[in-house]
């Protein structure tokens, strides 16, 4: 198993554009989590899925953000009408069941110019 | 809401010496877990050690150990025999009893290891 994979690793976009990130979890993991990490800070929880069901969304996840996990496999995080404040590292993690250790991907670094 | 506070933005240690990173947390839950994660530059976060709140015994993993003071809501990480590869950002994190993956992180401590 190659671990949690995130693509792209880096994304530069113009303000107002839409962007989509992908996360491929470890294959047998049924839980998938998204976090946002700004420079020099700890990650902040955004949302998580159990299989294909999105079970919780943070208040940080504004209406411009949407996450999906079709068929309970990979997940996508879309940001519409990006703003400069969206510039951050977006981390994905997965775990097997609720009490399994969370394994993190390397993240997607978004820069909005 | 749960909060996690790391009051040391930066720490440094000489190779082979011991260093302790501090963390305090606040919660009203009785069932929870505490973690220390390591994030090397440009690499993914990895779990260093975890502690179940119901266990009185402090967790240890090789050179890493914790001092868990439940009443004081304190959770420090001790790294013994520090190695150059220990240099990284260290995050203290909290999870409620139903999910290890829904984590509340502290602000992080940058650890520098001097040869």
CSV table of C-alpha atoms in Angstrom, one decimal:
chain,number,residue,atom,x,y,z
A,1,UNK,CA,0.0,0.0,0.0
A,2,UNK,CA,1.4,3.4,-0.9
A,3,UNK,CA,-0.4,5.4,1.7
A,4,UNK,CA,-2.7,8.4,1.3
A,5,UNK,CA,-2.2,10.1,-2.0
A,6,UNK,CA,-3.2,13.7,-2.8
A,7,UNK,CA,-3.2,15.4,-6.1
A,8,UNK,CA,-2.1,17.9,-7.2
A,9,UNK,CA,0.7,18.6,-4.8
A,10,UNK,CA,0.7,22.3,-5.7
A,11,UNK,CA,-2.0,24.5,-7.3
A,12,UNK,CA,-1.8,28.2,-8.2
A,13,UNK,CA,-5.0,29.8,-9.3
A,14,UNK,CA,-6.4,33.2,-9.9
A,15,UNK,CA,-8.9,34.7,-7.5
A,16,UNK,CA,-12.4,33.8,-8.6
A,17,UNK,CA,-11.5,30.5,-10.3
A,18,UNK,CA,-12.7,27.1,-9.1
A,19,UNK,CA,-10.3,24.4,-8.0
A,20,UNK,CA,-10.7,20.8,-7.2
A,21,UNK,CA,-8.4,18.5,-5.2
A,22,UNK,CA,-8.3,14.8,-5.0
A,23,UNK,CA,-7.5,12.4,-2.2
A,24,UNK,CA,-7.0,8.7,-2.5
A,25,UNK,CA,-7.1,7.0,0.9
A,26,UNK,CA,-5.5,3.8,2.0
A,27,UNK,CA,-7.7,1.2,0.3
A,28,UNK,CA,-9.3,-0.5,3.3
A,29,UNK,CA,-9.9,2.7,5.2
A,30,UNK,CA,-13.6,3.7,5.4
A,31,UNK,CA,-13.1,7.1,7.0
A,32,UNK,CA,-11.7,10.1,5.2
A,33,UNK,CA,-10.9,13.5,6.7
A,34,UNK,CA,-10.1,16.9,5.2
A,35,UNK,CA,-8.1,19.5,7.0
A,36,UNK,CA,-6.8,23.0,6.1
A,37,UNK,CA,-3.4,24.2,7.4
A,38,UNK,CA,-2.2,27.8,7.1
A,39,UNK,CA,1.4,28.6,7.4
A,40,UNK,CA,2.8,28.1,10.8
A,41,UNK,CA,-0.4,26.8,12.3
A,42,UNK,CA,-1.9,23.5,13.1
A,43,UNK,CA,-4.4,21.8,10.8
A,44,UNK,CA,-8.0,22.7,11.2
A,45,UNK,CA,-10.7,20.1,10.6
A,46,UNK,CA,-13.0,20.7,7.7
A,47,UNK,CA,-15.1,17.6,7.1
A,48,UNK,CA,-15.2,13.8,7.2
A,49,UNK,CA,-16.8,10.9,5.5
A,50,UNK,CA,-17.6,7.4,6.6
A,51,UNK,CA,-17.7,5.4,3.4
A,52,UNK,CA,-19.7,7.7,1.0
A,53,UNK,CA,-21.6,9.5,3.7
A,54,UNK,CA,-20.4,13.0,4.8
A,55,UNK,CA,-21.0,12.9,8.5
A,56,UNK,CA,-19.8,16.2,9.7
A,57,UNK,CA,-18.8,19.6,8.3
A,58,UNK,CA,-17.0,22.4,10.2
A,59,UNK,CA,-18.2,25.9,10.2
A,60,UNK,CA,-15.0,26.7,8.4
A,61,UNK,CA,-16.4,25.0,5.4
A,62,UNK,CA,-18.3,27.9,3.7
A,63,UNK,CA,-20.8,27.5,0.9
A,64,UNK,CA,-18.0,27.8,-1.6
A,65,UNK,CA,-16.5,24.6,-0.4
A,66,UNK,CA,-17.9,21.2,-1.3
A,67,UNK,CA,-16.6,17.7,-0.7
A,68,UNK,CA,-17.7,14.4,-2.1
A,69,UNK,CA,-16.7,10.8,-1.8
A,70,UNK,CA,-18.5,8.8,-4.4
A,71,UNK,CA,-18.7,5.1,-3.9
A,72,UNK,CA,-16.7,5.5,-0.7
A,73,UNK,CA,-13.3,5.5,-2.4
A,74,UNK,CA,-11.5,8.6,-3.4
A,75,UNK,CA,-12.7,12.1,-2.3
A,76,UNK,CA,-12.7,15.4,-4.0
A,77,UNK,CA,-12.7,18.9,-2.4
A,78,UNK,CA,-13.9,21.7,-4.6
A,79,UNK,CA,-13.5,25.4,-3.8
A,80,UNK,CA,-15.6,27.7,-6.0
A,81,UNK,CA,-14.8,31.4,-6.6
A,82,UNK,CA,-11.5,31.2,-4.8
A,83,UNK,CA,-10.3,34.0,-2.5
A,84,UNK,CA,-6.9,34.9,-1.3
A,85,UNK,CA,-7.8,33.7,2.1
A,86,UNK,CA,-8.2,30.2,0.7
A,87,UNK,CA,-4.5,30.0,0.2
A,88,UNK,CA,-3.4,27.1,2.5
A,89,UNK,CA,-2.3,23.5,2.6
A,90,UNK,CA,-5.2,21.1,2.3
A,91,UNK,CA,-4.6,17.8,4.0
A,92,UNK,CA,-6.4,14.6,3.7
A,93,UNK,CA,-6.3,11.7,6.1
A,94,UNK,CA,-7.9,8.3,6.3
A,95,UNK,CA,-8.5,5.7,9.0
A,96,UNK,CA,-10.0,2.3,9.4
A,97,UNK,CA,-13.1,2.8,11.5
A,98,UNK,CA,-13.4,5.5,14.1
A,99,UNK,CA,-10.7,4.4,16.4
A,100,UNK,CA,-8.1,3.6,13.8
A,101,UNK,CA,-5.0,5.7,13.6
A,102,UNK,CA,-5.3,8.6,11.0
A,103,UNK,CA,-2.8,8.5,8.2
A,104,UNK,CA,-2.1,11.8,6.4
A,105,UNK,CA,-1.3,12.5,2.9
A,106,UNK,CA,1.3,15.1,1.9
A,107,UNK,CA,-1.3,17.7,1.1
A,108,UNK,CA,-2.1,20.0,-1.7
A,109,UNK,CA,-0.7,23.5,-1.4
A,110,UNK,CA,-3.1,26.1,-2.9
A,111,UNK,CA,-2.0,29.6,-3.7
A,112,UNK,CA,-4.6,32.1,-4.8
A,113,UNK,CA,-3.1,35.1,-6.7
B,1,UNK,CA,-15.5,23.1,22.3
B,2,UNK,CA,-12.1,21.5,22.8
B,3,UNK,CA,-9.0,23.5,22.6
B,4,UNK,CA,-5.3,22.5,22.5
B,5,UNK,CA,-2.5,24.9,23.4
B,6,UNK,CA,1.2,24.6,22.7
B,7,UNK,CA,3.0,27.5,24.4
B,8,UNK,CA,6.4,26.9,22.9
B,9,UNK,CA,6.6,28.1,19.3
B,10,UNK,CA,10.2,26.8,19.0
B,11,UNK,CA,12.5,24.5,21.0
B,12,UNK,CA,16.0,23.4,20.4
B,13,UNK,CA,18.1,20.5,21.7
B,14,UNK,CA,21.6,19.1,21.2
B,15,UNK,CA,21.9,15.7,19.6
B,16,UNK,CA,21.7,12.9,22.1
B,17,UNK,CA,20.1,15.2,24.8
B,18,UNK,CA,16.6,15.1,26.1
B,19,UNK,CA,13.9,17.7,25.3
B,20,UNK,CA,10.3,18.1,26.5
B,21,UNK,CA,7.5,19.7,24.5
B,22,UNK,CA,4.5,21.1,26.4
B,23,UNK,CA,0.8,20.9,25.7
B,24,UNK,CA,-2.3,21.7,27.5
B,25,UNK,CA,-5.9,21.1,26.5
B,26,UNK,CA,-9.4,21.8,27.6
B,27,UNK,CA,-12.4,19.6,27.3
B,28,UNK,CA,-15.6,18.6,29.1
B,29,UNK,CA,-15.6,15.1,27.6
B,30,UNK,CA,-14.6,12.1,29.7
B,31,UNK,CA,-13.7,9.8,26.8
B,32,UNK,CA,-10.9,11.2,24.6
B,33,UNK,CA,-7.5,10.6,23.2
B,34,UNK,CA,-4.4,12.7,22.9
B,35,UNK,CA,-1.7,12.5,20.3
B,36,UNK,CA,1.6,13.9,19.3
B,37,UNK,CA,2.2,14.2,15.5
B,38,UNK,CA,5.4,15.0,13.8
B,39,UNK,CA,5.5,17.0,10.5
B,40,UNK,CA,8.9,17.2,8.9
B,41,UNK,CA,9.4,19.9,6.3
B,42,UNK,CA,7.5,19.2,3.1
B,43,UNK,CA,6.5,15.7,4.3
B,44,UNK,CA,3.4,14.3,5.6
B,45,UNK,CA,2.3,14.2,9.2
B,46,UNK,CA,3.0,11.0,11.1
B,47,UNK,CA,1.8,9.8,14.4
B,48,UNK,CA,4.5,9.7,17.1
B,49,UNK,CA,2.5,8.6,20.2
B,50,UNK,CA,-1.0,8.4,21.6
B,51,UNK,CA,-2.6,8.3,25.0
B,52,UNK,CA,-6.0,7.1,26.0
B,53,UNK,CA,-7.5,9.3,28.7
B,54,UNK,CA,-8.8,6.4,30.7
B,55,UNK,CA,-5.3,4.9,31.0
B,56,UNK,CA,-3.3,6.2,34.0
B,57,UNK,CA,0.0,4.8,32.7
B,58,UNK,CA,1.9,7.1,30.5
B,59,UNK,CA,2.5,5.9,26.9
B,60,UNK,CA,6.0,5.2,25.6
B,61,UNK,CA,7.3,4.5,22.1
B,62,UNK,CA,11.0,3.8,22.1
B,63,UNK,CA,12.7,7.2,22.7
B,64,UNK,CA,9.3,9.0,22.9
B,65,UNK,CA,7.3,9.2,26.1
B,66,UNK,CA,4.5,11.3,27.5
B,67,UNK,CA,3.7,12.8,30.8
B,68,UNK,CA,-0.1,12.8,31.0
B,69,UNK,CA,-1.6,14.8,33.9
B,70,UNK,CA,-5.3,14.4,33.5
B,71,UNK,CA,-6.4,16.7,36.3
B,72,UNK,CA,-4.1,19.4,35.1
B,73,UNK,CA,-5.1,18.7,31.5
B,74,UNK,CA,-1.5,18.6,30.5
B,75,UNK,CA,0.2,16.3,28.0
B,76,UNK,CA,3.9,16.8,27.4
B,77,UNK,CA,6.2,14.9,25.1
B,78,UNK,CA,9.7,13.8,26.1
B,79,UNK,CA,12.2,12.9,23.4
B,80,UNK,CA,15.2,11.1,24.7
B,81,UNK,CA,18.6,10.7,22.9
B,82,UNK,CA,17.5,13.3,20.3
B,83,UNK,CA,18.5,12.6,16.8
B,84,UNK,CA,18.9,14.9,13.8
B,85,UNK,CA,15.9,13.2,12.2
B,86,UNK,CA,13.7,14.3,15.0
B,87,UNK,CA,13.9,17.9,13.7
B,88,UNK,CA,10.3,18.8,12.7
B,89,UNK,CA,7.2,20.6,13.7
B,90,UNK,CA,5.4,18.7,16.5
B,91,UNK,CA,1.7,19.0,17.0
B,92,UNK,CA,-0.3,18.0,20.0
B,93,UNK,CA,-3.8,16.9,19.1
B,94,UNK,CA,-7.0,15.9,20.8
B,95,UNK,CA,-9.8,13.5,19.6
B,96,UNK,CA,-13.1,12.8,21.2
B,97,UNK,CA,-14.0,9.2,21.9
B,98,UNK,CA,-15.7,8.3,18.7
B,99,UNK,CA,-13.1,9.1,16.2
B,100,UNK,CA,-9.3,9.2,16.2
B,101,UNK,CA,-9.3,11.1,12.9
B,102,UNK,CA,-11.4,14.1,13.8
B,103,UNK,CA,-8.5,16.0,15.5
B,104,UNK,CA,-8.2,19.3,17.2
B,105,UNK,CA,-4.5,20.4,16.8
B,106,UNK,CA,-2.4,22.8,18.8
B,107,UNK,CA,-0.4,25.6,17.1
B,108,UNK,CA,2.8,23.4,16.9
B,109,UNK,CA,6.3,23.6,18.2
B,110,UNK,CA,9.3,23.7,15.8
B,111,UNK,CA,12.0,21.5,17.1
B,112,UNK,CA,15.6,22.1,16.0
B,113,UNK,CA,18.3,19.5,16.7
B,114,UNK,CA,21.8,20.7,16.8
B,115,UNK,CA,24.7,18.3,16.0
